[in-house]
Short mmCIF file of C-alpha atoms and ligand atoms in Angstrom, two decimals:
data_model
loop_
_atom_site.label_atom_id
_atom_site.label_comp_id
_atom_site.label_asym_id
_atom_site.label_seq_id
_atom_site.Cartn_x
_atom_site.Cartn_y
_atom_site.Cartn_z
CA MET A 272 13.37 4.76 -5.96
CA HIS A 273 15.79 3.01 -3.75
CA GLN A 274 12.83 1.37 -2.01
CA VAL A 275 11.23 0.24 -5.22
CA ALA A 276 14.61 -1.13 -6.48
CA SER A 277 14.90 -3.41 -3.24
CA ILE A 278 11.69 -5.07 -3.48
CA ASP A 279 11.43 -8.48 -5.14
CA TRP A 280 8.40 -7.70 -7.51
CA LYS A 281 8.70 -11.01 -9.18
CA ALA A 282 8.24 -12.79 -5.83
CA ILE A 283 5.21 -10.46 -5.22
CA ARG A 284 3.85 -11.78 -8.65
CA GLU A 285 3.90 -15.21 -7.22
CA ASP A 286 1.37 -14.32 -4.64
CA PHE A 287 -1.36 -14.08 -7.34
CA PRO A 288 -2.51 -17.65 -8.28
CA ILE A 289 -4.55 -16.28 -11.11
CA LEU A 290 -1.70 -14.67 -12.98
CA ARG A 291 -0.48 -18.26 -13.99
CA GLU A 292 -3.74 -18.61 -15.98
CA GLN A 293 -3.69 -18.91 -19.76
CA ALA A 294 -6.29 -17.03 -21.86
CA HIS A 295 -6.90 -18.41 -25.43
CA GLY A 296 -3.83 -20.56 -24.95
CA HIS A 297 -1.33 -17.72 -24.18
CA PRO A 298 0.00 -16.57 -20.85
CA LEU A 299 -2.53 -14.12 -19.21
CA ILE A 300 -1.23 -10.73 -19.25
CA TYR A 301 -3.68 -8.84 -16.83
CA PHE A 302 -3.96 -5.00 -17.79
CA ASP A 303 -7.42 -4.31 -16.39
CA SER A 304 -6.77 -3.53 -12.66
CA ALA A 305 -8.50 -0.17 -12.83
CA ALA A 306 -11.61 -2.23 -13.40
CA THR A 307 -10.79 -4.75 -10.59
CA SER A 308 -7.51 -5.90 -9.12
CA GLN A 309 -6.39 -9.49 -8.81
CA LYS A 310 -6.28 -11.04 -5.36
CA PRO A 311 -3.16 -12.47 -3.43
CA ARG A 312 -3.25 -15.69 -1.56
CA ALA A 313 -3.39 -13.74 1.87
CA VAL A 314 -6.69 -12.49 1.04
CA LEU A 315 -8.02 -15.76 -0.34
CA ASP A 316 -6.70 -17.32 2.81
CA ALA A 317 -8.37 -14.79 5.19
CA LEU A 318 -11.59 -15.50 3.48
CA ARG A 319 -11.41 -19.14 3.93
CA ASN A 320 -10.04 -18.99 7.54
CA TYR A 321 -13.29 -16.96 8.31
CA TYR A 322 -15.60 -19.42 6.90
CA GLU A 323 -13.62 -22.32 8.26
CA HIS A 324 -13.10 -20.90 11.86
CA GLU A 325 -15.00 -17.83 12.73
CA ASN A 326 -18.47 -17.68 10.49
CA ALA A 327 -21.54 -16.49 12.57
CA ASN A 328 -23.68 -13.28 12.30
CA VAL A 329 -22.07 -10.30 13.96
CA HIS A 330 -23.57 -8.32 16.97
CA ARG A 331 -26.17 -10.81 17.43
CA GLY A 332 -25.64 -14.30 19.16
CA LEU A 333 -24.28 -14.45 22.55
CA HIS A 334 -21.99 -17.39 21.57
CA GLU A 335 -18.33 -17.81 21.08
CA LEU A 336 -18.35 -17.86 17.11
CA SER A 337 -20.44 -14.75 17.11
CA SER A 338 -18.12 -13.08 19.32
CA ARG A 339 -15.13 -14.09 16.91
CA ALA A 340 -17.03 -12.96 13.98
CA THR A 341 -17.92 -9.61 15.66
CA GLU A 342 -14.49 -8.97 16.84
CA ALA A 343 -12.92 -9.65 13.50
CA TYR A 344 -15.47 -7.67 11.50
CA GLU A 345 -14.91 -4.44 14.00
CA LYS A 346 -11.15 -5.03 13.93
CA SER A 347 -11.40 -4.67 9.99
CA ARG A 348 -13.06 -1.44 10.62
CA GLN A 349 -10.15 -0.30 12.86
CA ARG A 350 -7.91 -1.46 10.20
CA VAL A 351 -9.52 0.73 7.41
CA ALA A 352 -9.58 3.59 9.67
CA SER A 353 -5.69 3.25 10.41
CA TYR A 354 -5.18 2.87 6.55
CA LEU A 355 -6.72 6.12 5.82
CA ASN A 356 -5.66 7.80 9.23
CA ALA A 357 -9.04 8.47 10.28
CA PRO A 358 -9.20 9.82 13.70
CA ASN A 359 -11.90 7.20 14.92
CA ALA A 360 -13.09 3.83 13.53
CA ASN A 361 -16.69 5.07 13.96
CA GLU A 362 -15.96 7.17 11.00
CA ILE A 363 -15.85 4.13 8.68
CA VAL A 364 -19.13 3.01 7.19
CA PHE A 365 -18.82 -0.48 5.50
CA THR A 366 -20.57 -0.51 2.08
CA ARG A 367 -20.43 -2.49 -1.12
CA GLY A 368 -18.07 -0.11 -2.67
CA THR A 369 -17.46 3.45 -3.84
CA THR A 370 -20.81 3.44 -5.82
CA GLU A 371 -22.67 2.54 -2.74
CA SER A 372 -20.80 4.95 -0.45
CA ILE A 373 -21.50 7.94 -2.79
CA ASN A 374 -25.25 7.00 -2.92
CA LEU A 375 -25.20 6.76 0.72
CA VAL A 376 -24.07 10.33 1.02
CA ALA A 377 -26.42 11.54 -1.75
CA GLN A 378 -29.35 9.84 -0.15
CA ALA A 379 -28.76 10.26 3.55
CA TRP A 380 -26.88 13.48 3.74
CA GLY A 381 -28.27 15.17 0.58
CA ALA A 382 -31.88 14.32 1.27
CA LYS A 383 -31.83 16.15 4.51
CA PHE A 384 -29.42 18.98 3.93
CA LEU A 385 -29.87 20.08 0.05
CA ARG A 386 -32.69 22.51 -0.74
CA ASP A 387 -34.00 23.87 -4.16
CA GLY A 388 -31.41 26.28 -5.50
CA ASP A 389 -28.42 24.62 -3.71
CA VAL A 390 -25.48 23.31 -5.79
CA VAL A 391 -23.42 20.22 -5.80
CA LEU A 392 -20.17 21.00 -7.72
CA LEU A 393 -18.85 18.14 -9.84
CA THR A 394 -16.14 17.67 -12.39
CA GLU A 395 -16.14 16.69 -16.16
CA MET A 396 -14.06 13.81 -15.39
CA GLU A 397 -16.40 12.05 -12.81
CA HIS A 398 -17.26 8.31 -13.17
CA HIS A 399 -21.05 7.58 -13.77
CA SER A 400 -21.01 6.35 -10.00
CA ASN A 401 -19.95 10.20 -8.99
CA LEU A 402 -22.57 11.61 -11.47
CA VAL A 403 -25.63 9.72 -11.49
CA PRO A 404 -26.57 9.69 -7.85
CA TRP A 405 -26.28 13.45 -7.74
CA GLN A 406 -28.56 13.63 -10.92
CA LEU A 407 -31.08 11.49 -9.14
CA LEU A 408 -30.89 13.79 -6.00
CA ALA A 409 -31.06 17.02 -7.89
CA GLU A 410 -34.23 15.93 -9.49
CA ARG A 411 -35.72 15.14 -6.16
CA THR A 412 -34.56 18.18 -4.37
CA GLY A 413 -34.42 21.04 -6.97
CA ALA A 414 -30.47 21.30 -6.50
CA HIS A 415 -28.42 22.07 -9.42
CA LEU A 416 -25.26 20.36 -10.51
CA ARG A 417 -22.09 22.51 -11.59
CA PHE A 418 -18.95 21.06 -13.31
CA VAL A 419 -15.34 21.93 -13.35
CA PRO A 420 -14.21 21.59 -16.86
CA VAL A 421 -11.35 19.47 -17.94
CA CYS A 422 -8.50 21.00 -20.02
CA ASP A 423 -7.03 19.72 -23.30
CA ASP A 424 -4.07 17.95 -21.25
CA GLY A 425 -6.53 16.20 -19.09
CA THR A 426 -6.23 18.17 -15.95
CA LEU A 427 -9.08 20.12 -14.22
CA ALA A 428 -9.35 23.92 -15.08
CA LEU A 429 -8.61 25.00 -11.75
CA ASP A 430 -8.62 28.66 -12.87
CA ARG A 431 -12.33 28.30 -13.03
CA LEU A 432 -12.72 27.32 -9.59
CA SER A 433 -13.17 30.70 -8.01
CA SER A 434 -16.03 31.28 -10.27
CA LEU A 435 -17.73 27.80 -9.80
CA LEU A 436 -17.26 27.92 -5.96
CA THR A 437 -19.97 30.29 -4.95
CA PRO A 438 -21.97 30.22 -1.58
CA GLU A 439 -24.53 28.12 -3.04
CA VAL A 440 -22.31 25.19 -3.20
CA LYS A 441 -23.11 22.67 -0.52
CA LEU A 442 -20.85 19.89 -1.70
CA PHE A 443 -17.89 19.50 -3.80
CA ALA A 444 -17.50 15.78 -5.02
CA PHE A 445 -14.41 14.76 -7.26
CA THR A 446 -12.51 11.95 -8.13
CA HIS A 447 -8.91 11.65 -6.74
CA VAL A 448 -7.55 9.79 -9.64
CA SER A 449 -9.50 9.71 -13.03
CA ASN A 450 -10.01 6.12 -14.19
CA SER A 451 -9.69 7.20 -17.82
CA LEU A 452 -7.09 9.79 -18.07
CA GLY A 453 -4.99 8.84 -15.05
CA THR A 454 -4.96 12.49 -14.03
CA ILE A 455 -4.29 12.87 -10.28
CA ASN A 456 -6.27 15.73 -8.78
CA PRO A 457 -4.84 18.12 -6.01
CA VAL A 458 -7.30 17.07 -3.32
CA ARG A 459 -5.96 18.93 -0.27
CA GLU A 460 -6.18 22.30 -2.24
CA LEU A 461 -9.61 21.49 -3.80
CA CYS A 462 -10.90 20.75 -0.05
CA GLU A 463 -9.28 23.90 1.19
CA LYS A 464 -11.01 26.04 -1.45
CA ALA A 465 -14.34 24.19 -1.14
CA ARG A 466 -14.26 24.82 2.72
CA ALA A 467 -13.63 28.39 2.05
CA VAL A 468 -17.05 28.96 0.81
CA GLY A 469 -18.55 26.47 3.50
CA ALA A 470 -19.08 23.49 1.17
CA LEU A 471 -18.43 19.99 2.28
CA THR A 472 -16.14 17.65 0.21
CA LEU A 473 -16.34 14.09 -1.03
CA VAL A 474 -13.51 12.31 -2.58
CA ASP A 475 -13.80 9.48 -4.97
CA ALA A 476 -10.81 7.41 -3.95
CA ALA A 477 -11.87 4.32 -6.19
CA GLN A 478 -8.70 4.46 -8.31
CA SER A 479 -6.23 5.79 -5.54
CA ALA A 480 -6.78 3.83 -2.32
CA GLY A 481 -4.79 0.93 -3.41
CA HIS A 482 -2.20 2.98 -5.29
CA MET A 483 -0.82 5.52 -3.12
CA PRO A 484 -0.74 6.77 0.44
CA ILE A 485 -4.07 8.43 1.47
CA ASP A 486 -4.47 10.63 4.76
CA VAL A 487 -7.85 11.92 5.40
CA ARG A 488 -6.56 14.29 8.09
CA GLU A 489 -3.95 15.69 5.77
CA LEU A 490 -6.40 15.91 2.75
CA ASP A 491 -9.00 17.54 5.11
CA CYS A 492 -11.94 15.95 3.34
CA ASP A 493 -15.61 15.42 4.73
CA PHE A 494 -16.12 12.19 2.90
CA LEU A 495 -14.04 9.63 1.02
CA ALA A 496 -15.34 6.65 -0.85
CA PHE A 497 -13.54 3.62 -1.97
CA SER A 498 -13.91 -0.07 -3.13
CA GLY A 499 -12.06 -3.18 -1.80
CA HIS A 500 -11.89 -5.06 -5.06
CA LYS A 501 -9.77 -2.49 -6.80
CA MET A 502 -7.16 -2.92 -3.99
CA CYS A 503 -6.57 -6.60 -3.85
CA GLY A 504 -9.64 -7.06 -1.78
CA PRO A 505 -12.75 -9.10 -2.47
CA THR A 506 -15.72 -7.92 -4.40
CA GLY A 507 -18.88 -6.45 -2.64
CA ILE A 508 -17.15 -4.41 0.06
CA GLY A 509 -15.75 -0.99 0.45
CA ALA A 510 -16.17 1.63 2.80
CA LEU A 511 -17.32 5.39 3.24
CA TYR A 512 -15.11 7.68 5.56
CA GLY A 513 -17.32 10.39 6.99
CA ARG A 514 -16.33 13.10 9.45
CA ALA A 515 -17.88 11.87 12.82
CA GLU A 516 -20.01 15.20 13.29
CA ILE A 517 -21.41 15.07 9.80
CA LEU A 518 -22.08 11.15 9.96
CA ASP A 519 -23.93 11.73 13.32
CA SER A 520 -26.14 14.60 11.74
CA MET A 521 -27.41 12.20 8.97
CA PRO A 522 -30.43 10.11 9.04
CA PRO A 523 -30.38 6.42 8.06
CA TRP A 524 -30.88 5.53 4.59
CA HIS A 525 -31.58 1.83 4.53
CA GLY A 526 -34.03 0.28 7.34
CA GLY A 527 -33.66 -3.14 8.99
CA GLY A 528 -31.91 -5.08 11.50
CA GLU A 529 -28.59 -4.11 13.15
CA MET A 530 -29.12 -0.36 12.92
CA ILE A 531 -31.80 0.25 15.45
CA VAL A 532 -31.67 0.41 19.17
CA SER A 533 -35.34 -0.13 19.90
CA VAL A 534 -38.43 -0.73 17.56
CA THR A 535 -42.10 -0.45 18.33
CA LEU A 536 -44.75 -1.36 15.53
CA GLU A 537 -44.86 2.52 14.92
CA LYS A 538 -41.46 3.90 15.28
CA SER A 539 -37.72 3.16 15.80
CA ALA A 540 -34.72 4.71 17.55
CA PHE A 541 -31.44 4.25 15.71
CA LYS A 542 -27.96 3.49 16.55
CA LYS A 543 -25.10 6.01 16.17
CA ALA A 544 -22.98 6.00 13.08
CA PRO A 545 -21.52 3.89 11.65
CA HIS A 546 -24.07 1.17 12.72
CA ARG A 547 -27.08 3.22 11.66
CA PHE A 548 -25.88 3.09 7.97
CA GLU A 549 -25.27 -0.71 8.02
CA ALA A 550 -28.81 -2.25 7.89
CA GLY A 551 -29.09 -6.03 7.87
CA THR A 552 -26.37 -8.71 7.90
CA PRO A 553 -23.20 -6.92 6.50
CA ASN A 554 -20.51 -8.46 4.22
CA ILE A 555 -18.64 -9.93 7.26
CA ALA A 556 -16.25 -12.01 5.12
CA GLY A 557 -15.70 -9.05 2.70
CA ALA A 558 -14.64 -6.77 5.52
CA ILE A 559 -12.18 -9.37 6.84
CA GLY A 560 -10.80 -9.89 3.34
CA LEU A 561 -10.41 -6.16 2.89
CA ALA A 562 -8.38 -5.92 6.20
CA ALA A 563 -6.14 -8.72 4.80
CA ALA A 564 -5.78 -6.74 1.60
CA ILE A 565 -4.81 -3.65 3.47
CA ASP A 566 -2.14 -5.57 5.56
CA TYR A 567 -0.88 -7.09 2.25
CA ILE A 568 -0.55 -3.69 0.67
CA GLU A 569 0.91 -2.07 3.75
CA ARG A 570 3.69 -4.88 3.90
CA ILE A 571 4.68 -3.87 0.37
CA GLY A 572 4.20 -0.03 1.00
CA ARG A 573 2.00 2.31 -0.84
CA SER A 574 4.71 4.80 -1.70
CA ALA A 575 6.79 1.92 -3.45
CA ILE A 576 3.64 0.69 -5.29
CA PHE A 577 2.99 4.15 -6.71
CA GLU A 578 6.57 4.57 -7.72
CA HIS A 579 6.62 1.01 -9.25
CA ASP A 580 3.06 1.79 -11.27
CA ALA A 581 4.50 5.17 -12.44
CA GLN A 582 7.63 3.62 -13.65
CA LEU A 583 5.48 0.92 -15.67
CA ALA A 584 3.11 3.82 -16.97
CA GLY A 585 6.23 5.98 -18.21
CA TYR A 586 7.74 2.90 -19.89
CA ALA A 587 4.40 2.03 -21.59
CA ILE A 588 3.90 5.54 -22.84
CA GLU A 589 7.62 5.56 -24.11
CA ARG A 590 7.15 2.37 -26.03
CA LEU A 591 3.45 3.22 -27.16
CA ALA A 592 5.02 6.25 -29.27
CA GLU A 593 6.66 3.63 -31.54
CA LEU A 594 2.91 2.55 -32.81
CA SER A 595 1.83 4.58 -35.75
CA ALA A 596 -1.62 2.92 -36.36
CA HIS A 597 -4.67 3.17 -34.39
CA PRO A 598 -6.40 -0.06 -35.00
CA HIS A 599 -10.06 -0.70 -34.32
CA ASP A 600 -11.49 -3.62 -32.33
CA LEU A 601 -8.08 -3.40 -30.50
CA THR A 602 -9.47 -4.94 -27.28
CA THR A 603 -10.88 -8.04 -28.89
CA PHE A 604 -7.83 -8.64 -31.17
CA ALA A 605 -5.57 -8.39 -27.90
CA ASP A 606 -7.66 -10.78 -26.03
CA GLN A 607 -6.92 -13.41 -28.54
CA TYR A 608 -3.37 -13.30 -27.49
CA GLY A 609 -4.12 -13.41 -23.64
CA LEU A 610 -3.88 -9.67 -23.30
CA ALA A 611 -6.65 -8.35 -20.92
CA MET A 612 -7.34 -4.62 -21.46
CA ARG A 613 -10.54 -2.61 -21.26
CA GLY A 614 -12.34 -0.96 -24.32
CA GLY A 615 -15.24 1.36 -24.29
CA HIS A 616 -16.25 4.40 -22.44
CA HIS A 617 -15.19 3.24 -18.88
CA CYS A 618 -18.22 4.64 -17.29
CA ASN A 619 -17.01 8.09 -18.49
CA GLN A 620 -19.49 9.00 -21.25
CA PRO A 621 -19.43 12.63 -20.56
CA LEU A 622 -15.51 12.79 -20.48
CA MET A 623 -15.42 10.76 -23.81
CA ARG A 624 -17.81 13.12 -25.48
CA ARG A 625 -15.65 16.19 -24.07
CA PHE A 626 -12.53 14.58 -26.07
CA GLY A 627 -14.76 13.67 -29.03
CA LEU A 628 -13.98 9.84 -28.58
CA PRO A 629 -16.37 7.05 -28.84
CA GLY A 630 -14.27 5.23 -26.32
CA THR A 631 -10.75 4.29 -25.88
CA THR A 632 -8.49 1.00 -24.92
CA ARG A 633 -7.28 1.16 -21.54
CA ALA A 634 -4.23 -0.87 -20.36
CA SER A 635 -4.06 -0.29 -16.44
CA PHE A 636 -1.23 -1.50 -14.43
CA TYR A 637 -0.81 -2.75 -10.84
CA PHE A 638 2.37 -3.75 -8.94
CA TYR A 639 2.20 -7.35 -10.17
CA ASN A 640 2.69 -6.18 -13.80
CA THR A 641 6.11 -6.15 -15.41
CA LYS A 642 8.04 -4.47 -18.18
CA GLU A 643 8.21 -7.64 -19.96
CA GLU A 644 4.36 -7.85 -20.17
CA ILE A 645 4.38 -4.29 -21.73
CA ASP A 646 6.88 -5.32 -24.25
CA ARG A 647 4.63 -8.29 -25.00
CA MET A 648 1.78 -5.74 -25.35
CA ILE A 649 3.77 -3.54 -27.78
CA GLU A 650 4.29 -6.69 -29.96
CA ILE A 651 0.63 -7.62 -29.96
CA LEU A 652 -0.31 -3.89 -30.74
CA HIS A 653 2.22 -4.03 -33.68
CA ALA A 654 0.47 -7.35 -35.01
CA ALA A 655 -2.92 -5.58 -34.38
CA ALA A 656 -1.86 -2.55 -36.69
CA ARG A 657 -0.62 -4.73 -39.49
CA PHE A 658 -3.66 -6.71 -39.27
CA PHE A 659 -6.12 -3.93 -39.46
CA SER A 660 -4.05 -1.97 -42.01
C1 PLP B 252 -13.03 6.69 -10.41
C2 PLP B 252 -14.02 5.66 -10.18
N1 PLP B 252 -15.08 5.79 -9.34
C3 PLP B 252 -15.99 4.95 -8.95
C4 PLP B 252 -15.92 3.70 -9.48
C5 PLP B 252 -16.99 2.67 -8.94
O1 PLP B 252 -16.54 1.83 -8.18
P1 PLP B 252 -17.46 0.58 -7.82
O2 PLP B 252 -17.91 -0.01 -9.05
O3 PLP B 252 -16.38 -0.58 -7.24
O4 PLP B 252 -18.45 0.97 -7.09
C6 PLP B 252 -15.01 3.51 -10.12
C7 PLP B 252 -14.80 2.19 -10.89
O5 PLP B 252 -14.48 1.74 -12.06
C8 PLP B 252 -13.89 4.46 -10.75
O6 PLP B 252 -12.94 4.07 -11.51
#
């Protein structure tokens, strides 16, 4: 609390040039950070600096610029590793984001280790990106999918775990924080229970990586996936953390340059992890931008960010209780007043069905949002209620 109170959040807001934009003639209120966050100037500057002073391909040319680009790219990998407290930078594979990280595990690990009759355990609250890759894999391998149900209060039915976590379960893949409900799952406990039956674990950290401290050693997970663009970084970059011995046991999934040791016309030998999973020219600028985003977030402090987000959410819930009507077309109405929220199923169709909802309107906050913006949201929602009634 003390830490949060001592931070100048208004000054932090000034770091985000886009927050000065107008939308439909009104000051922009950006409440869609769960979809993608805005980017601070430090990240924009890092991207520009890379292209102005370091741009070259990595691991290839024997020239000064290529050395600079390679060094910056690999330093970014170390930065991600230290952010997650991963024991080794070789346990970090750069990907396009959470979706690609999960597909990598499904295709590289799943195709080798899953057999007919094996089970992948998921939950009813998974984002489509932690559902569809497993459906595709199940079709190919004959493996089955099983789901931890969601209770009426939005938490996982943990009392069902012991009957669901049977020895056939080879992997338990679940989200850290739900993108529709905001539920924070007890990751460490889930990993421990999975390990007890010999199952590996994959944590979808898309909604947590930029919002709270994450320590893969403490969580004791086998894989963890996240996206840079939801935590102040650029789009098109993210990472997969994988325990070293597991990554090393997995075959490549994409073939091409960068990931090989030697190639003949008939056959190739592959590099070790993580490079064997990064075929072709990677998103070098993205990785550098992600490292800048991590530096930025850590300067503020993840615990303080968590506390600040929680205070805003608590305040919003309190004020939303004043509203009696549930107008339709809320998202479109709000947009006319500069209020950017997200309407729809949020890539959570099974979860929406579970609660009998066609969709929801989601206001998601980040550390650059303010109570005044929430007050303005409430005014706009009252106007919407009057308009639609
Ligand atoms: C919980 C969760 N998982 C996965 C994703 C997919 O992330 P990306 O589209 O960046 O790959 C999202 C994005 O909304 C999410 O909220």
